[in-house]
CSV table of C-alpha atoms in Angstrom, one decimal:
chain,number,residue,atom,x,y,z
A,1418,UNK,CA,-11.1,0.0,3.7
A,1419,UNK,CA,-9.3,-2.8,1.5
A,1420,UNK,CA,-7.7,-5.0,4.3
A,1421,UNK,CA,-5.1,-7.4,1.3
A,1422,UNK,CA,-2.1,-9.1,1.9
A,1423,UNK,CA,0.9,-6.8,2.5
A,1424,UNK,CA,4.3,-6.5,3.1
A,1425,UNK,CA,5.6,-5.7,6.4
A,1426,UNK,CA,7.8,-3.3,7.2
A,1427,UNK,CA,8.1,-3.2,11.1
A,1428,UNK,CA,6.8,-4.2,14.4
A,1429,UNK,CA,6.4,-1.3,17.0
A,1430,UNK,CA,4.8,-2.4,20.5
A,1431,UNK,CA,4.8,-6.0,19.3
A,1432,UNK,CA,2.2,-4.2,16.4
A,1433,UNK,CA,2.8,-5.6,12.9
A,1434,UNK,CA,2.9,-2.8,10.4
A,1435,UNK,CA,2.0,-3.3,6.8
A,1436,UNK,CA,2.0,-1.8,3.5
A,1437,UNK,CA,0.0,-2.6,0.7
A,1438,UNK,CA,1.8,-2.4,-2.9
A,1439,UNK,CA,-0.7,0.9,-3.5
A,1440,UNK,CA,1.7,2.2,-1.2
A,1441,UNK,CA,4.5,2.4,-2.7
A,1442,UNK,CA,2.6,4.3,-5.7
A,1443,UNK,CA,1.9,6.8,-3.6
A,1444,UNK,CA,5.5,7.1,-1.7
A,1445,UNK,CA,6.6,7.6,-5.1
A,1446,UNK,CA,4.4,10.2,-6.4
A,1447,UNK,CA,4.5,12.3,-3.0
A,1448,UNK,CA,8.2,12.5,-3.2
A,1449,UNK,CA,8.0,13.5,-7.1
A,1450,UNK,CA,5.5,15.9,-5.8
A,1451,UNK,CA,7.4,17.4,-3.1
A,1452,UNK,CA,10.4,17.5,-4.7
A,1453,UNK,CA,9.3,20.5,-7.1
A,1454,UNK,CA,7.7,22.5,-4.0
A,1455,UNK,CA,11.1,22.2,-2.3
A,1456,UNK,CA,12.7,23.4,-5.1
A,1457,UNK,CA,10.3,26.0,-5.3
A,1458,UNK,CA,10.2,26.6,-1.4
A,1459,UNK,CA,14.3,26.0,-1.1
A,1460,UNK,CA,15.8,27.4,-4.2
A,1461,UNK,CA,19.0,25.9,-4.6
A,1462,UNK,CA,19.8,22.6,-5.9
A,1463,UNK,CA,17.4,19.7,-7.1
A,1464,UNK,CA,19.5,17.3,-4.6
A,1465,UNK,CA,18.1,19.4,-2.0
A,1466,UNK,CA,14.9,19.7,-2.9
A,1467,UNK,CA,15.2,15.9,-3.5
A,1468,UNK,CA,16.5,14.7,0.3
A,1469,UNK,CA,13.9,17.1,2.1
A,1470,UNK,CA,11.4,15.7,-0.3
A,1471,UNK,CA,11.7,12.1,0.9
A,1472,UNK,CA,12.0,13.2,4.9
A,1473,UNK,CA,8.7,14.8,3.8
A,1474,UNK,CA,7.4,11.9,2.7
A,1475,UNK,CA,8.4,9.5,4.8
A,1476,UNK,CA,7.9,12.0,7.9
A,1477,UNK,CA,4.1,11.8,6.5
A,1478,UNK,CA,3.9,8.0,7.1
A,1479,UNK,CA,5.6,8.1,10.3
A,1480,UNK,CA,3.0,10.4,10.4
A,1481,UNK,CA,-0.1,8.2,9.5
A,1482,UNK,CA,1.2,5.3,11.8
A,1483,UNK,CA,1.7,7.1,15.1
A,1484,UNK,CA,-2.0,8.3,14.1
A,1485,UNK,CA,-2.9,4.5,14.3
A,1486,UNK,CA,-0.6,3.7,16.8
A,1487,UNK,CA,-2.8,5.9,18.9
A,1488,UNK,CA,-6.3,4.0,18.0
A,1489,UNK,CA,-4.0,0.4,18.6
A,1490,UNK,CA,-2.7,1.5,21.7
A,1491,UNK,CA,-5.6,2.7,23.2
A,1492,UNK,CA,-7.8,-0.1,21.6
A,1493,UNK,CA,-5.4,-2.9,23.2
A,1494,UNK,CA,-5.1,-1.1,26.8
A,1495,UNK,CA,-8.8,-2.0,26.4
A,1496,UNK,CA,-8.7,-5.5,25.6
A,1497,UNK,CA,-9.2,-5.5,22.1
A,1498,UNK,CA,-6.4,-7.4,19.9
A,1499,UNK,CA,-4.6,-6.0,17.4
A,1500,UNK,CA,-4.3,-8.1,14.3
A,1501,UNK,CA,-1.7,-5.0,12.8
A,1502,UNK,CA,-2.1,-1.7,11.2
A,1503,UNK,CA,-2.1,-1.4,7.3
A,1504,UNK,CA,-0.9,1.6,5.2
A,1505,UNK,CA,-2.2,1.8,2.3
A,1506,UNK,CA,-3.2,3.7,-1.1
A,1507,UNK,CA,-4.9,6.9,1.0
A,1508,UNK,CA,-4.0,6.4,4.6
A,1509,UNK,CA,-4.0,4.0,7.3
A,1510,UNK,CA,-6.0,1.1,8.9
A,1511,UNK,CA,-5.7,-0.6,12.4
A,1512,UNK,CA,-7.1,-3.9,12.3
A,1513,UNK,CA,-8.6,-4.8,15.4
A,1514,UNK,CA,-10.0,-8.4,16.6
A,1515,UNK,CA,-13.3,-7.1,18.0
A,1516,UNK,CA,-15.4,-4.1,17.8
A,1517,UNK,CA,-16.0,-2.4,20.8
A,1518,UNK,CA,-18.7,-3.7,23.0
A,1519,UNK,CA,-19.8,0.2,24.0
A,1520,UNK,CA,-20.2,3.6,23.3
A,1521,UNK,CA,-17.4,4.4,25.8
A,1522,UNK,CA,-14.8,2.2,24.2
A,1523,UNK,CA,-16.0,3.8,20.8
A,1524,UNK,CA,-15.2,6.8,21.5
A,1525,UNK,CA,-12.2,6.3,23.3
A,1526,UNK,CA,-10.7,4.4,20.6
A,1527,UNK,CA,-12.0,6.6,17.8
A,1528,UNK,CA,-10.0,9.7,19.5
A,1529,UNK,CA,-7.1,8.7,20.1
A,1530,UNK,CA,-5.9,8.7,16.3
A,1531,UNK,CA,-6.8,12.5,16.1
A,1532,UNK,CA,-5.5,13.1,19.5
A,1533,UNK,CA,-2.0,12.1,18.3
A,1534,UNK,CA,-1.7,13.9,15.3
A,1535,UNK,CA,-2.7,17.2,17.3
A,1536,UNK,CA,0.0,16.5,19.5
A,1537,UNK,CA,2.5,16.2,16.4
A,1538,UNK,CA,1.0,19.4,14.9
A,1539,UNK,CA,1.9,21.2,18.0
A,1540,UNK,CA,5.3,19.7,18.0
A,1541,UNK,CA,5.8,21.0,15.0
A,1542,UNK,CA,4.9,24.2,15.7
A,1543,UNK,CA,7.0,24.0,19.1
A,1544,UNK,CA,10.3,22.8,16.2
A,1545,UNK,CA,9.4,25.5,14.2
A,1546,UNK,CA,9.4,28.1,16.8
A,1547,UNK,CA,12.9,26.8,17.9
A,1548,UNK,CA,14.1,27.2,14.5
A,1549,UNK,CA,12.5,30.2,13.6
A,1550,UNK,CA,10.3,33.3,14.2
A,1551,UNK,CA,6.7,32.3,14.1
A,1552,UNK,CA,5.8,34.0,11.0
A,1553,UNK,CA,8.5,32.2,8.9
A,1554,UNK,CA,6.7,28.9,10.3
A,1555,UNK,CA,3.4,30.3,9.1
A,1556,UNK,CA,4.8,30.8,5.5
A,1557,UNK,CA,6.3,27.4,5.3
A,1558,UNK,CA,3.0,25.8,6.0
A,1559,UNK,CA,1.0,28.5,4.1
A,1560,UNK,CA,3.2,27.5,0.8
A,1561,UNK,CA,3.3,31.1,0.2
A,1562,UNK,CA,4.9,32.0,-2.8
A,1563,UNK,CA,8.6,33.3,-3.1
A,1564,UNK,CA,9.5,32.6,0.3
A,1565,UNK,CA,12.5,30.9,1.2
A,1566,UNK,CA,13.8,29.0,4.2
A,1567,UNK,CA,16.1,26.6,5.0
A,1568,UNK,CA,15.4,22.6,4.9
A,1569,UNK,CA,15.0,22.2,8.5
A,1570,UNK,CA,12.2,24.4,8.3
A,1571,UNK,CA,10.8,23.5,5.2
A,1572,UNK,CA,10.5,19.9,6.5
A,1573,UNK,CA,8.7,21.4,9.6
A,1574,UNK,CA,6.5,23.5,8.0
A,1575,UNK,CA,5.3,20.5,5.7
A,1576,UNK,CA,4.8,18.4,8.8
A,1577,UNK,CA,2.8,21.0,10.3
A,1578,UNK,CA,1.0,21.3,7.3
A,1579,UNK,CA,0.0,18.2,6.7
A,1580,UNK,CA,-0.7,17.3,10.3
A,1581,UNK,CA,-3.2,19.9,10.5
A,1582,UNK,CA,-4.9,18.6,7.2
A,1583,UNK,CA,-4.8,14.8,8.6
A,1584,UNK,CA,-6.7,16.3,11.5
A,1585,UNK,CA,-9.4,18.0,10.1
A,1586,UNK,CA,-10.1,15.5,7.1
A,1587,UNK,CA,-10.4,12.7,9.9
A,1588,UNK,CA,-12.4,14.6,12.0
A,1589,UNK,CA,-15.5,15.1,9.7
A,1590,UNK,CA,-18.1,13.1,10.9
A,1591,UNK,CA,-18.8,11.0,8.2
A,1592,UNK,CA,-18.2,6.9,8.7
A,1593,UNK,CA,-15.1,5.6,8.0
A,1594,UNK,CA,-13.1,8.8,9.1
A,1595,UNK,CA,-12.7,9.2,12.7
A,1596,UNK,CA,-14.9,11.9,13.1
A,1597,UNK,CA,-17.7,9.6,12.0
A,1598,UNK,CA,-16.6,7.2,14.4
A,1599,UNK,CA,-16.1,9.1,17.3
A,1600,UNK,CA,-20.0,10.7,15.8
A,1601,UNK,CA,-21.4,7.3,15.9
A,1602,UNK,CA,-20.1,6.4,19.7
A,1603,UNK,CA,-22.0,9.7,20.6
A,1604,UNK,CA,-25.4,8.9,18.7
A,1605,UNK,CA,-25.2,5.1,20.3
A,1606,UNK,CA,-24.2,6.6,24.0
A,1607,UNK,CA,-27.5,9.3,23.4
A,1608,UNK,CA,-30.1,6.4,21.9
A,1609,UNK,CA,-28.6,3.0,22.6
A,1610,UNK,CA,-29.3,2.1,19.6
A,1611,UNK,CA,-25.5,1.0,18.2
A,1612,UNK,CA,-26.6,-0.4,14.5
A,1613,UNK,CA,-29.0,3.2,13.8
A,1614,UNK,CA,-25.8,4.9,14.9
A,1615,UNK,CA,-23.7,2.9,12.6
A,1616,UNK,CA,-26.5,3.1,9.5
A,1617,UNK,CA,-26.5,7.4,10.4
A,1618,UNK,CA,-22.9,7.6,10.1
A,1619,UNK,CA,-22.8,5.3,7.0
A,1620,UNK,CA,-25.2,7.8,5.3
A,1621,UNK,CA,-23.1,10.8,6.0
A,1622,UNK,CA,-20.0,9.3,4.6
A,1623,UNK,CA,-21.9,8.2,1.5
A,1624,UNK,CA,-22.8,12.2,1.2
A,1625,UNK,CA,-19.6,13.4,2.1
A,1626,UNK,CA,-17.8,11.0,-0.3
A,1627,UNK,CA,-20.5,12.3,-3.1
A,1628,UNK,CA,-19.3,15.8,-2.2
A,1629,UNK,CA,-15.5,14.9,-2.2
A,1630,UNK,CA,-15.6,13.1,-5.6
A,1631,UNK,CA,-18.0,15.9,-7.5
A,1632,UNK,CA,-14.7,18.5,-6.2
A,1633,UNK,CA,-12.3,16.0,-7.3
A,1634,UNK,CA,-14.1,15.9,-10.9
A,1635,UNK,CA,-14.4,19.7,-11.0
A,1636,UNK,CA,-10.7,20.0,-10.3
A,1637,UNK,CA,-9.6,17.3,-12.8
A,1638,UNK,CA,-11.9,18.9,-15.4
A,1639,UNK,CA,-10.5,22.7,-14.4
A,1640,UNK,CA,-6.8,21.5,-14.7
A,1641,UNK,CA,-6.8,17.8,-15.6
A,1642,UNK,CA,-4.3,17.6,-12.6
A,1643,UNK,CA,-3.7,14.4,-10.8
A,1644,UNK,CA,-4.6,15.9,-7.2
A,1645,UNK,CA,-8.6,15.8,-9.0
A,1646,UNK,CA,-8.3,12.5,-10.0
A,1647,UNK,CA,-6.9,11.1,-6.8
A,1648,UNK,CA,-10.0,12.9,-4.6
A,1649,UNK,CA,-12.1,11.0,-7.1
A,1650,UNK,CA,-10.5,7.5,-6.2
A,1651,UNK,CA,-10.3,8.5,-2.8
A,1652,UNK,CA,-14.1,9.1,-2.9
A,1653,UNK,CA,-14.9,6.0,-4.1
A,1654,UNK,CA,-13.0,3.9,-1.8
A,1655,UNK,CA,-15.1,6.1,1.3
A,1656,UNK,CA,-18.2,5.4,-0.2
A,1657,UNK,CA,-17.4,1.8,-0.5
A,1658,UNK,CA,-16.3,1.9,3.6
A,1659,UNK,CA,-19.9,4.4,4.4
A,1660,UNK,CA,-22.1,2.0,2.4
A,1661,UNK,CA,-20.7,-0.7,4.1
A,1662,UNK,CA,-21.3,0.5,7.1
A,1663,UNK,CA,-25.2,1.0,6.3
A,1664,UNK,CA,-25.3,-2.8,5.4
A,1665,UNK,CA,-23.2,-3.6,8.8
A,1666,UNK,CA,-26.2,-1.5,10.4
A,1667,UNK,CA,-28.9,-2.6,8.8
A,1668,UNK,CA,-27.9,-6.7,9.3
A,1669,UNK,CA,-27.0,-5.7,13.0
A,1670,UNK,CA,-30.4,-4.7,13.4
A,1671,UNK,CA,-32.1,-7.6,12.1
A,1672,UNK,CA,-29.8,-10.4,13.8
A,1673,UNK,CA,-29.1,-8.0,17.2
A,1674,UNK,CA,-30.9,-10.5,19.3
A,1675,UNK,CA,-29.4,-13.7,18.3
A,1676,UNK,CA,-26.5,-15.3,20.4
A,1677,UNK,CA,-23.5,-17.6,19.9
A,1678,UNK,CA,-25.3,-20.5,22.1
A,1679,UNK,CA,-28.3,-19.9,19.5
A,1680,UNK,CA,-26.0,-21.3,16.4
A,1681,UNK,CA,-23.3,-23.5,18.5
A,1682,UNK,CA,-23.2,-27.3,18.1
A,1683,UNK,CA,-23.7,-28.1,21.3
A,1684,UNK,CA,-22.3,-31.4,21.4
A,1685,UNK,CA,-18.9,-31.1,19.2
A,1686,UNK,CA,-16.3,-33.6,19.4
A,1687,UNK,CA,-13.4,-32.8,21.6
A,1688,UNK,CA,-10.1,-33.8,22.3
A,1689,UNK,CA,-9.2,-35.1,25.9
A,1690,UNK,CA,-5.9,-33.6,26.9
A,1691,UNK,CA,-4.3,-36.5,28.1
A,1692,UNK,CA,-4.5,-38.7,24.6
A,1693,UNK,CA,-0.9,-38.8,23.0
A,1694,UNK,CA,-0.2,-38.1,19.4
A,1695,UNK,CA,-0.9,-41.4,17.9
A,1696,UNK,CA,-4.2,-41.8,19.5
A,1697,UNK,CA,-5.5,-38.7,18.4
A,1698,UNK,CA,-4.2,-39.2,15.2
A,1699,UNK,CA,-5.9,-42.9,14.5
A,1700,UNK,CA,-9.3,-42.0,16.7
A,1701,UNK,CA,-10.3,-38.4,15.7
A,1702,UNK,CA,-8.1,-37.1,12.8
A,1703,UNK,CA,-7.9,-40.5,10.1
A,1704,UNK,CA,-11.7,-40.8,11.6
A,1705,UNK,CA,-13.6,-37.5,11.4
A,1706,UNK,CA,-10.9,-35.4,8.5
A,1707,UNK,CA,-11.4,-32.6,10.6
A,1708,UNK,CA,-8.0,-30.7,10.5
A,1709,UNK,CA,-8.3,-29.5,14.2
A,1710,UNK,CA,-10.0,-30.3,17.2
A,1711,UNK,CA,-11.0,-28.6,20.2
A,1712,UNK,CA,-9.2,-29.8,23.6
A,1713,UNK,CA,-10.6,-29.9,26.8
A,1714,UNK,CA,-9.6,-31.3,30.6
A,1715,UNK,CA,-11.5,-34.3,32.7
A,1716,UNK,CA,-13.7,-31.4,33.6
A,1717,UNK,CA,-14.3,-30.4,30.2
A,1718,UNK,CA,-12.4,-27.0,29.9
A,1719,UNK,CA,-11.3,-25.8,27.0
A,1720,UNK,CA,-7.4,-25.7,27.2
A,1721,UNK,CA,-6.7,-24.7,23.2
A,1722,UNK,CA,-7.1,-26.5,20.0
A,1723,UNK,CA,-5.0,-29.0,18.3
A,1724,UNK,CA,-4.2,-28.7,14.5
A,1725,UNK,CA,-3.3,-32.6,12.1
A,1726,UNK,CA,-0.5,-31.0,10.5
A,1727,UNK,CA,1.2,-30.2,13.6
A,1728,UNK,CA,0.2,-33.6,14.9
A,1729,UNK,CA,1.6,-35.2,12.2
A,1730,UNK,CA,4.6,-33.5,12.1
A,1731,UNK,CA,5.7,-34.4,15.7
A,1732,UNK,CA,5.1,-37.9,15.2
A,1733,UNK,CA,7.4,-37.6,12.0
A,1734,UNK,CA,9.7,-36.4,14.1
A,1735,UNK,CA,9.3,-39.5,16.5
A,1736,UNK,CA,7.1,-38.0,19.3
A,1737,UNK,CA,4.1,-40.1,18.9
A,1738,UNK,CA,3.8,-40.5,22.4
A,1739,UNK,CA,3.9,-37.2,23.8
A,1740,UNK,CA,0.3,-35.7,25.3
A,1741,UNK,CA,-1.9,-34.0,22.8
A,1742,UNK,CA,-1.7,-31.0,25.3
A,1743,UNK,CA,1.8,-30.2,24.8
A,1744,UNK,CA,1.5,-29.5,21.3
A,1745,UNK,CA,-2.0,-27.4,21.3
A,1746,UNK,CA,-1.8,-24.1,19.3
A,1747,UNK,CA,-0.6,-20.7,20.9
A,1748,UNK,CA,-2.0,-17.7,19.7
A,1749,UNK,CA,-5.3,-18.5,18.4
A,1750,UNK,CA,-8.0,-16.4,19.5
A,1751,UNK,CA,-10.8,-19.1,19.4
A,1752,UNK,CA,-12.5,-18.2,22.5
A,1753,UNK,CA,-15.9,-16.5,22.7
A,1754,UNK,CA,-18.4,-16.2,25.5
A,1755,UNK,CA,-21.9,-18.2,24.6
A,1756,UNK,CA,-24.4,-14.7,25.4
A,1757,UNK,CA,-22.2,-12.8,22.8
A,1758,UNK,CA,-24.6,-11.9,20.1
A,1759,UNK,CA,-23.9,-13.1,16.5
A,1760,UNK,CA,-22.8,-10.1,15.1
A,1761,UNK,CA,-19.4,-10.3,17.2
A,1762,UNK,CA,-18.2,-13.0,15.2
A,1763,UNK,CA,-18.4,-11.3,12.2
A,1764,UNK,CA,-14.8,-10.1,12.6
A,1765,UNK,CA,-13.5,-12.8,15.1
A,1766,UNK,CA,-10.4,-13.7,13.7
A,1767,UNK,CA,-10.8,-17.0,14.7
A,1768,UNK,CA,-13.9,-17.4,11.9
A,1769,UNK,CA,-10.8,-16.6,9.5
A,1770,UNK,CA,-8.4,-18.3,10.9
A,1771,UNK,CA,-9.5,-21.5,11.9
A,1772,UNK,CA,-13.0,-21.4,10.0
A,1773,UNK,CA,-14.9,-21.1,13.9
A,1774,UNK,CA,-15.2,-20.2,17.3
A,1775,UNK,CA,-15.0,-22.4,20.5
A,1776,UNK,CA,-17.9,-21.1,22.8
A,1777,UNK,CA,-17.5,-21.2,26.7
A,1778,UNK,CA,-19.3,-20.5,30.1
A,1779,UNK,CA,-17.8,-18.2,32.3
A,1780,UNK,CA,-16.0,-20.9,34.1
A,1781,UNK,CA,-14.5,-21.7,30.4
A,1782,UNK,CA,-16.4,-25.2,30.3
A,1783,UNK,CA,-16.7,-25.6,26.6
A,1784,UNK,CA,-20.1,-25.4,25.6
A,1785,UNK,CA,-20.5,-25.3,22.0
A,1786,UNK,CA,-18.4,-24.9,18.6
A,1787,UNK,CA,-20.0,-22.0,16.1
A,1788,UNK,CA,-18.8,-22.6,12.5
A,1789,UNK,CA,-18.5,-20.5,9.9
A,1790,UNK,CA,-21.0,-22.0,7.8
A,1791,UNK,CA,-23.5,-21.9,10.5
A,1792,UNK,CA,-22.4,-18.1,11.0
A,1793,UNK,CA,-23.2,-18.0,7.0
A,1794,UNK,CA,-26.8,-19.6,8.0
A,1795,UNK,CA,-27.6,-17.0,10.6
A,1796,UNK,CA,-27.0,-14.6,8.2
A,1797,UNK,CA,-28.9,-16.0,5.6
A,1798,UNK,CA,-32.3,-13.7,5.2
A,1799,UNK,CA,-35.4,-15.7,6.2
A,1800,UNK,CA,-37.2,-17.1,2.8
């Protein structure tokens, strides 16, 4: 799914939440959309129609981020970072710092998304029973024609609606969707074999995507509507994620059984802790043009990493003497245990970040530094 830069419209749980611009496209278009089927559903006036139509849509969004909420949450309660969730041109994305390490987490992980929008489907229903007799709700959410409600309801019965089509679009077990994933965590849990899962699950979301886009054609080509042509740009964007997925699979496969202590430099230069700012500055940074170093203790822990910019911008400020360990970076995930395999730094943030990866012993005695461009060389088919 395209990860770009985005504009953010809130934190939740500490979670950065982000828009692409596709977004606003399709905020846009859904309230033009559900303006007409609230005049429709509502009667009355347009203004109406109009106000119900943007709780719709916006109720749809809060929608697709409690969905992803659910896969953050649960992903971080297991030790995965979240770098933020994304809402984009078809739905969301929750960027995570790691993959998970087992079919268990997978799964767990997977569910969750699906798991929350069931509970707001039956929340609806509950509201709509409140409101209502249960049959009304039913017509709301079946769009049958000529019936009329009040906006309350209307708004419920959308929610409802599209609650229940959130959940069983996500649930089809084809890769990227949710059912795929939660698909995938079963076949690696049954053969162990986590990159066949991930190439079976890519394959089945390259059909289903095939499938999607030859409906979305028929429809544009029955009506010329814009619903058809949307399934057909939807489609392509899923068979971009599925065939993805078969290449993540197929390179897992061939570099499975190489480690981060296979590519490290094992004897990068370090930082000691105790050097002030003008001594790292005149031995290591005006010496080596590295823009960061790692920093380690007497014993040769690994305490952080220390960026020039920052180094020179202290001593600009006339701190040259302060210790190089009071100004080492917070929140950079750069740490990574030497017997993880390769593929785990494919979506290290770190690699992206800061260009590599410190690796460490389980004492966190720095042991290596794994670059970028050695990650590139790993990856690199044999010739």
């Amino acid at each position: 799914m395209p990860t770009r830069t985005n504009i953010q419209l809130a934190r939740i749980f500490g979670i950065r939440v982000g828009v692409s611009t596709s977004w606003f496209f399709v905020l846009f278009f859904l309230i033009y959309w559900l303006s007409e089927f609230f005049h429709r559903v509502l009667g009355g006036s347009q203004t109406t129609a109009y106000v119900v139509a943007v709780a719709g849509a916006l109720g749809y969004f809060a929608s697709l981020i409690l969905h992803e909420l659910g896969h953050a949450l649960v992903a971080r309660r297991l030790g995965i970072g979240i770098v933020g969730i994304n809402l984009w041109f078809f739905g969301g994305l929750s960027q995570m710092s790691r993959e998970p390490k087992t079919a268990g987490e997978e799964f767990k992980v997977a569910a969750a998304g699906p798991a929350v929008t069931v509970v707001l489907f039956l929340a609806c229903l509950l509201a709509g029973e409140l409101a209502a007799s249960g049959s009304r709700v039913t017509d709301v959410v079946l769009s049958h024609e000529g019936f009329k409600t009040t906006p309350a309801l209307a708004l419920i019965g959308w929610l409802g609606f599209i609650n229940a089509m959130l959940f069983v679009f996500n649930i089809i077990p084809a890769f990227p969707l949710d059912g795929g994933r939660i698909a995938r965590a079963l076949i690696w849990w049954r053969t162990g074999d986590r990159n066949g899962a991930t190439r079976a699950t890519g394959r089945s979301g390259q059909g289903f995507a095939l499938l999607l886009g030859l409906f979305g054609l028929w429809s544009f080509a029955s009506g010329g509507s814009s619903f058809g042509l949307l399934t057909m740009v939807l489609a392509f964007f899923l068979y971009q994620a599925a065939g993805a997925a078969v290449l993540q699979g197929a390179l897992g496969t061939r570099i499975q059984n190489i480690t981060v202590a296979d590519i490290m430099d094992r004897e990068p230069v370090t930082i000691p802790a105790e050097l002030t700012l003008l001594d790292a500055q005149e031995q290591f940074f005006l010496r080596y043009r590295w823009h960061w170093f790692a920093v380690v203790d007497p014993a040769r822990h690994f305490l952080g990493v220390v960026r020039q910019q920052r180094v020179e911008s202290e001593i600009a400020a006339g701190r040259p003497a302060l210790p190089v360990i009071d100004v080492l970076e917070e929140d950079m995930p750069v740490r990574i245990a030497e017997e993880e395999p390769l593929e785990s730094l494919l979506g290290a943030d770190g690699i992206g970040r800061l260009g590599a990866m410190v690796a460490v012993d389980g004492d966190g005695v720095l042991k290596g530094v794994v670059t970028l461009a050695a990650v590139r060389k790993a990856l690199r088919p044999a010739t």
